[in-house]
Amino acid sequence: MNRPETLPRSAVADTKTRILDAAEALFVAGGFDALSMRQITASAQVNLAAVNYHFGSKDALIESVLARQLDTLNEARETMLDRLESTLGDQLQCEHVMAAMFLPAVRISRSGAPNADRYLQFLGRAYTDPSSVVRDFIDTHYLQTLGRFFQAFQRTLPQLSVDDLAFRLHFAMGALSGILAGGDTQRLLKEFTQGQGDHESFLLSRLISLMAAALKAPLPGPTDPNMFDHIVKLV
Amino acid sequence: MNRPETLPRSAVADTKTRILDAAEALFVAGGFDALSMRQITASAQVNLAAVNYHFGSKDALIESVLARQLDTLNEARETMLDRLESTLGDQLQCEHVMAAMFLPAVRISRSGAPNADRYLQFLGRAYTDPSSVVRDFIDTHYLQTLGRFFQAFQRTLPQLSVDDLAFRLHFAMGALSGILAGGDTQRLLKEFTQGQGDHESFLLSRLISLMAAALKAPLPGPTDPNMFDHIVKLV
DNA sequence: GTCTATACCACGATAGAC
DNA sequence: GTCTATCGTGGTATAGAC
């Protein structure tokens, strides 16, 4: 922002970047609560007070760490959704919208960008970290992109009311978080990063199939609408 | 445990119970990280060191708070599942199994038990609290009951392999957590507690319909299995 | 503007007196 | 069983050097 443009980038990163890199590495390794200001500053070889000077607080630091990676991801997601919408037009289905949500992360992780190999590890941490700081920031950060995707889902699922769609998307997103938060995350990420194209397609299609089934479920329910009353009286 | 049986219960609760009650109230109000030993002991009007003496640590205290409520709930869940299984036999469907998971909490909250009205609030906190202490304990606590329900789901969904069922249950449970963790939790709980029977049946049947749709989704996926490959090549 | 040293307060935990 | 005193660690705030 207010850094002079004429200043040449030195061979070693400046203090602010060193703090960001150190915090990100420690965050990926152990999550937010395993982070201490003294650990970060020692790892970055800067003074303890440097974090507060450059970022204001520990919370603001980790938000900067998250934004540095998630801004790019959400841009790619919206771009991919735009392309799919303009290419497919009325043939757009909710599976395409979900692909636009999940594919960009995989692609970034396979690009030649620095630390690309750890990108999905970072995402796994960011999406599953239990701290309210991380969760609140991600929720806020997703608000704009999520609205964009909500409209796309509305187009592909016109039979659902706004309330029902919100309910089911909430359901589906919670399911995704649950999968990422589960003990299988490591295995899941391994398949993402190391698996062949077949594995990647298979896993993503399996995930998307499930979410599509939940989104497309008939409104009155697949069974007798009064089934629940029946159960209540049964026990 | 090692409290003498001959000691009569005094009119006011003893130190251990007062600590439990105070911790539970503060936990419901603000979650685990908003709890401090000094707050708890001040609210319970006991000494700061009393928590460590009676429970060993702050983590152990909150585990006692959770166990006091969740043990009863899981017993009721397993009991209801037993009754449904013996009553319905081969006619048991996965909707019944899910009802056995969700109904007991609603019933406890409407019983005349002390603090029953706050029971669902407590459950919402317990299931959505971000602290690893709470999450780990609930996961461990659910292991036995969850295994019992897993077998029941296996019976009602014989077309799914063990791995696929685990994947989908993981999905469904994550969805439930996502719903509870969302901003609509308050409204959801209001409907649970204040709504008429119609609302309760409607909401639960809507939730169960969604989860049943995800569990019953056809294995190859509702769309072309190669659709994902098609998407990959499209953008 | 940047960076450093250092002080401050709240936290959970514990030893030892009573 | 209960209490006081104290320890180590956490995030934060600030005065002052460069």
PDB file of C-alpha atoms in Angstrom, chain A residues 33 80 83-84 87-88 93 95-96 99 103 107 130-132 163-164 167-168 170-172 174-179 181-184 187-188 197 200-223 225 227-235, chain B residues 33 80 83-84 87-88 93 95-96 99 103 107 130-132 163-164 167-168 170-172 174-179 181-184 187-188 197 200-223 225 227-235:
ATOM      1  CA  ASP A  33      -4.077 -21.964  19.039  1.00  0.00           C
ATOM      2  CA  MET A  80     -14.437 -20.139 -13.302  1.00  0.00           C
ATOM      3  CA  ARG A  83     -16.761 -18.942 -17.713  1.00  0.00           C
ATOM      4  CA  LEU A  84     -19.049 -21.875 -17.051  1.00  0.00           C
ATOM      5  CA  THR A  87     -20.194 -21.165 -21.972  1.00  0.00           C
ATOM      6  CA  LEU A  88     -23.117 -23.333 -20.894  1.00  0.00           C
ATOM      7  CA  GLN A  93     -26.334 -27.509 -13.737  1.00  0.00           C
ATOM      8  CA  GLU A  95     -22.795 -29.871 -10.534  1.00  0.00           C
ATOM      9  CA  HIS A  96     -21.014 -27.245 -12.624  1.00  0.00           C
ATOM     10  CA  ALA A  99     -17.075 -27.771  -9.671  1.00  0.00           C
ATOM     11  CA  LEU A 103     -11.621 -27.162  -8.786  1.00  0.00           C
ATOM     12  CA  ARG A 107      -5.499 -26.218  -9.689  1.00  0.00           C
ATOM     13  CA  PRO A 130     -11.592 -24.363  15.468  1.00  0.00           C
ATOM     14  CA  SER A 131     -10.652 -20.846  16.559  1.00  0.00           C
ATOM     15  CA  SER A 132     -13.396 -18.292  16.222  1.00  0.00           C
ATOM     16  CA  ASP A 163     -35.292 -20.265   2.061  1.00  0.00           C
ATOM     17  CA  ASP A 164     -35.103 -23.894   1.027  1.00  0.00           C
ATOM     18  CA  PHE A 167     -31.198 -24.297   4.103  1.00  0.00           C
ATOM     19  CA  ARG A 168     -29.788 -26.903   1.754  1.00  0.00           C
ATOM     20  CA  HIS A 170     -26.056 -24.479   4.563  1.00  0.00           C
ATOM     21  CA  PHE A 171     -26.467 -28.234   4.826  1.00  0.00           C
ATOM     22  CA  ALA A 172     -24.107 -28.958   1.961  1.00  0.00           C
ATOM     23  CA  GLY A 174     -21.620 -27.937   6.592  1.00  0.00           C
ATOM     24  CA  ALA A 175     -21.136 -31.359   5.093  1.00  0.00           C
ATOM     25  CA  LEU A 176     -18.027 -30.228   3.276  1.00  0.00           C
ATOM     26  CA  SER A 177     -16.638 -28.725   6.443  1.00  0.00           C
ATOM     27  CA  GLY A 178     -17.446 -31.918   8.267  1.00  0.00           C
ATOM     28  CA  ILE A 179     -15.534 -33.968   5.747  1.00  0.00           C
ATOM     29  CA  ALA A 181     -12.664 -31.534   9.663  1.00  0.00           C
ATOM     30  CA  GLY A 182     -12.757 -35.293   9.961  1.00  0.00           C
ATOM     31  CA  GLY A 183      -9.863 -37.608  10.559  1.00  0.00           C
ATOM     32  CA  ASP A 184      -9.798 -38.527   6.882  1.00  0.00           C
ATOM     33  CA  ARG A 187      -5.964 -39.136   3.344  1.00  0.00           C
ATOM     34  CA  LEU A 188      -8.294 -36.918   1.362  1.00  0.00           C
ATOM     35  CA  GLY A 197      -6.329 -37.705 -12.538  1.00  0.00           C
ATOM     36  CA  GLU A 200      -9.139 -36.759  -8.422  1.00  0.00           C
ATOM     37  CA  SER A 201     -12.066 -37.020 -10.791  1.00  0.00           C
ATOM     38  CA  PHE A 202     -13.481 -39.936  -8.864  1.00  0.00           C
ATOM     39  CA  LEU A 203     -13.256 -38.287  -5.475  1.00  0.00           C
ATOM     40  CA  LEU A 204     -14.624 -34.958  -6.646  1.00  0.00           C
ATOM     41  CA  SER A 205     -17.432 -36.573  -8.592  1.00  0.00           C
ATOM     42  CA  ARG A 206     -18.328 -38.682  -5.567  1.00  0.00           C
ATOM     43  CA  LEU A 207     -18.421 -35.585  -3.377  1.00  0.00           C
ATOM     44  CA  ILE A 208     -20.368 -33.587  -5.929  1.00  0.00           C
ATOM     45  CA  SER A 209     -22.825 -36.428  -6.437  1.00  0.00           C
ATOM     46  CA  LEU A 210     -23.626 -36.468  -2.748  1.00  0.00           C
ATOM     47  CA  MET A 211     -24.098 -32.732  -2.530  1.00  0.00           C
ATOM     48  CA  ALA A 212     -26.166 -32.700  -5.712  1.00  0.00           C
ATOM     49  CA  ALA A 213     -28.389 -35.405  -4.287  1.00  0.00           C
ATOM     50  CA  ALA A 214     -28.994 -33.333  -1.177  1.00  0.00           C
ATOM     51  CA  LEU A 215     -29.666 -30.193  -3.201  1.00  0.00           C
ATOM     52  CA  LYS A 216     -31.968 -31.931  -5.675  1.00  0.00           C
ATOM     53  CA  ALA A 217     -33.945 -33.932  -3.134  1.00  0.00           C
ATOM     54  CA  PRO A 218     -37.709 -33.605  -3.747  1.00  0.00           C
ATOM     55  CA  LEU A 219     -39.333 -31.027  -1.545  1.00  0.00           C
ATOM     56  CA  PRO A 220     -41.940 -33.077   0.358  1.00  0.00           C
ATOM     57  CA  GLY A 221     -39.266 -35.622   1.132  1.00  0.00           C
ATOM     58  CA  PRO A 222     -38.613 -38.948  -0.511  1.00  0.00           C
ATOM     59  CA  THR A 223     -40.911 -40.736   1.910  1.00  0.00           C
ATOM     60  CA  PRO A 225     -44.591 -36.640   4.628  1.00  0.00           C
ATOM     61  CA  MET A 227     -43.710 -40.479   8.388  1.00  0.00           C
ATOM     62  CA  PHE A 228     -42.215 -38.414  11.156  1.00  0.00           C
ATOM     63  CA  ASP A 229     -45.543 -38.141  12.969  1.00  0.00           C
ATOM     64  CA  HIS A 230     -45.773 -41.883  12.639  1.00  0.00           C
ATOM     65  CA  ILE A 231     -42.376 -42.307  14.271  1.00  0.00           C
ATOM     66  CA  VAL A 232     -43.303 -39.938  17.092  1.00  0.00           C
ATOM     67  CA  LYS A 233     -46.340 -42.033  17.932  1.00  0.00           C
ATOM     68  CA  LEU A 234     -44.425 -45.274  17.569  1.00  0.00           C
ATOM     69  CA  VAL A 235     -42.066 -44.845  20.502  1.00  0.00           C
TER      70      VAL A 235
ATOM     71  CA  ASP B  33     -12.988 -19.932  25.529  1.00  0.00           C
ATOM     72  CA  MET B  80     -35.116 -45.322  21.258  1.00  0.00           C
ATOM     73  CA  ARG B  83     -37.353 -49.874  20.541  1.00  0.00           C
ATOM     74  CA  LEU B  84     -37.614 -48.915  16.879  1.00  0.00           C
ATOM     75  CA  THR B  87     -40.874 -52.852  16.839  1.00  0.00           C
ATOM     76  CA  LEU B  88     -40.211 -52.444  13.128  1.00  0.00           C
ATOM     77  CA  GLN B  93     -35.593 -47.398   7.444  1.00  0.00           C
ATOM     78  CA  GLU B  95     -35.291 -42.207   8.542  1.00  0.00           C
ATOM     79  CA  HIS B  96     -36.179 -44.092  11.708  1.00  0.00           C
ATOM     80  CA  ALA B  99     -35.246 -39.935  14.251  1.00  0.00           C
ATOM     81  CA  LEU B 103     -35.866 -36.892  18.851  1.00  0.00           C
ATOM     82  CA  ARG B 107     -37.972 -34.696  24.319  1.00  0.00           C
ATOM     83  CA  PRO B 130     -14.759 -24.551  18.478  1.00  0.00           C
ATOM     84  CA  SER B 131     -12.417 -25.553  21.294  1.00  0.00           C
ATOM     85  CA  SER B 132     -10.551 -28.792  20.766  1.00  0.00           C
ATOM     86  CA  ASP B 163     -16.487 -47.239   3.332  1.00  0.00           C
ATOM     87  CA  ASP B 164     -19.231 -45.516   1.399  1.00  0.00           C
ATOM     88  CA  PHE B 167     -18.151 -41.395   3.956  1.00  0.00           C
ATOM     89  CA  ARG B 168     -21.807 -40.455   3.720  1.00  0.00           C
ATOM     90  CA  HIS B 170     -19.435 -38.310   7.869  1.00  0.00           C
ATOM     91  CA  PHE B 171     -21.028 -36.070   5.273  1.00  0.00           C
ATOM     92  CA  ALA B 172     -24.425 -36.100   6.970  1.00  0.00           C
ATOM     93  CA  GLY B 174     -20.937 -32.655   9.149  1.00  0.00           C
ATOM     94  CA  ALA B 175     -24.066 -31.213   7.638  1.00  0.00           C
ATOM     95  CA  LEU B 176     -25.861 -31.357  10.955  1.00  0.00           C
ATOM     96  CA  SER B 177     -22.957 -29.664  12.680  1.00  0.00           C
ATOM     97  CA  GLY B 178     -22.917 -27.054   9.960  1.00  0.00           C
ATOM     98  CA  ILE B 179     -26.563 -26.302  10.472  1.00  0.00           C
ATOM     99  CA  ALA B 181     -23.030 -23.953  13.864  1.00  0.00           C
ATOM    100  CA  GLY B 182     -24.666 -21.533  11.469  1.00  0.00           C
ATOM    101  CA  GLY B 183     -26.167 -18.209  12.285  1.00  0.00           C
ATOM    102  CA  ASP B 184     -29.636 -19.700  12.127  1.00  0.00           C
ATOM    103  CA  ARG B 187     -33.979 -19.386  15.088  1.00  0.00           C
ATOM    104  CA  LEU B 188     -33.725 -23.135  14.735  1.00  0.00           C
ATOM    105  CA  GLY B 197     -45.884 -29.825  17.095  1.00  0.00           C
ATOM    106  CA  GLU B 200     -41.256 -29.509  15.039  1.00  0.00           C
ATOM    107  CA  SER B 201     -42.435 -32.284  12.773  1.00  0.00           C
ATOM    108  CA  PHE B 202     -41.950 -30.119   9.725  1.00  0.00           C
ATOM    109  CA  LEU B 203     -38.451 -29.030  10.598  1.00  0.00           C
ATOM    110  CA  LEU B 204     -37.281 -32.474  11.612  1.00  0.00           C
ATOM    111  CA  SER B 205     -38.826 -34.128   8.589  1.00  0.00           C
ATOM    112  CA  ARG B 206     -37.210 -31.548   6.357  1.00  0.00           C
ATOM    113  CA  LEU B 207     -33.833 -32.197   7.918  1.00  0.00           C
ATOM    114  CA  ILE B 208     -34.277 -35.959   7.813  1.00  0.00           C
ATOM    115  CA  SER B 209     -35.396 -35.822   4.195  1.00  0.00           C
ATOM    116  CA  LEU B 210     -32.207 -34.052   3.220  1.00  0.00           C
ATOM    117  CA  MET B 211     -29.968 -36.452   5.077  1.00  0.00           C
ATOM    118  CA  ALA B 212     -31.882 -39.428   3.738  1.00  0.00           C
ATOM    119  CA  ALA B 213     -31.441 -38.114   0.214  1.00  0.00           C
ATOM    120  CA  ALA B 214     -27.707 -37.858   0.707  1.00  0.00           C
ATOM    121  CA  LEU B 215     -27.504 -41.316   2.263  1.00  0.00           C
ATOM    122  CA  LYS B 216     -29.679 -42.944  -0.403  1.00  0.00           C
ATOM    123  CA  ALA B 217     -28.059 -41.241  -3.400  1.00  0.00           C
ATOM    124  CA  PRO B 218     -27.240 -43.765  -6.145  1.00  0.00           C
ATOM    125  CA  LEU B 219     -23.636 -44.881  -6.084  1.00  0.00           C
ATOM    126  CA  PRO B 220     -22.399 -43.844  -9.546  1.00  0.00           C
ATOM    127  CA  GLY B 221     -23.928 -40.448  -9.031  1.00  0.00           C
ATOM    128  CA  PRO B 222     -27.205 -39.074 -10.368  1.00  0.00           C
ATOM    129  CA  THR B 223     -25.512 -37.711 -13.478  1.00  0.00           C
ATOM    130  CA  PRO B 225     -20.087 -40.426 -14.293  1.00  0.00           C
ATOM    131  CA  MET B 227     -19.451 -35.338 -16.228  1.00  0.00           C
ATOM    132  CA  PHE B 228     -16.608 -34.153 -14.083  1.00  0.00           C
ATOM    133  CA  ASP B 229     -14.036 -34.922 -16.754  1.00  0.00           C
ATOM    134  CA  HIS B 230     -16.239 -32.985 -19.118  1.00  0.00           C
ATOM    135  CA  ILE B 231     -16.183 -29.980 -16.795  1.00  0.00           C
ATOM    136  CA  VAL B 232     -12.418 -30.165 -16.431  1.00  0.00           C
ATOM    137  CA  LYS B 233     -11.961 -29.952 -20.178  1.00  0.00           C
ATOM    138  CA  LEU B 234     -14.569 -27.228 -20.495  1.00  0.00           C
ATOM    139  CA  VAL B 235     -12.704 -24.483 -18.629  1.00  0.00           C
TER     140      VAL B 235
END
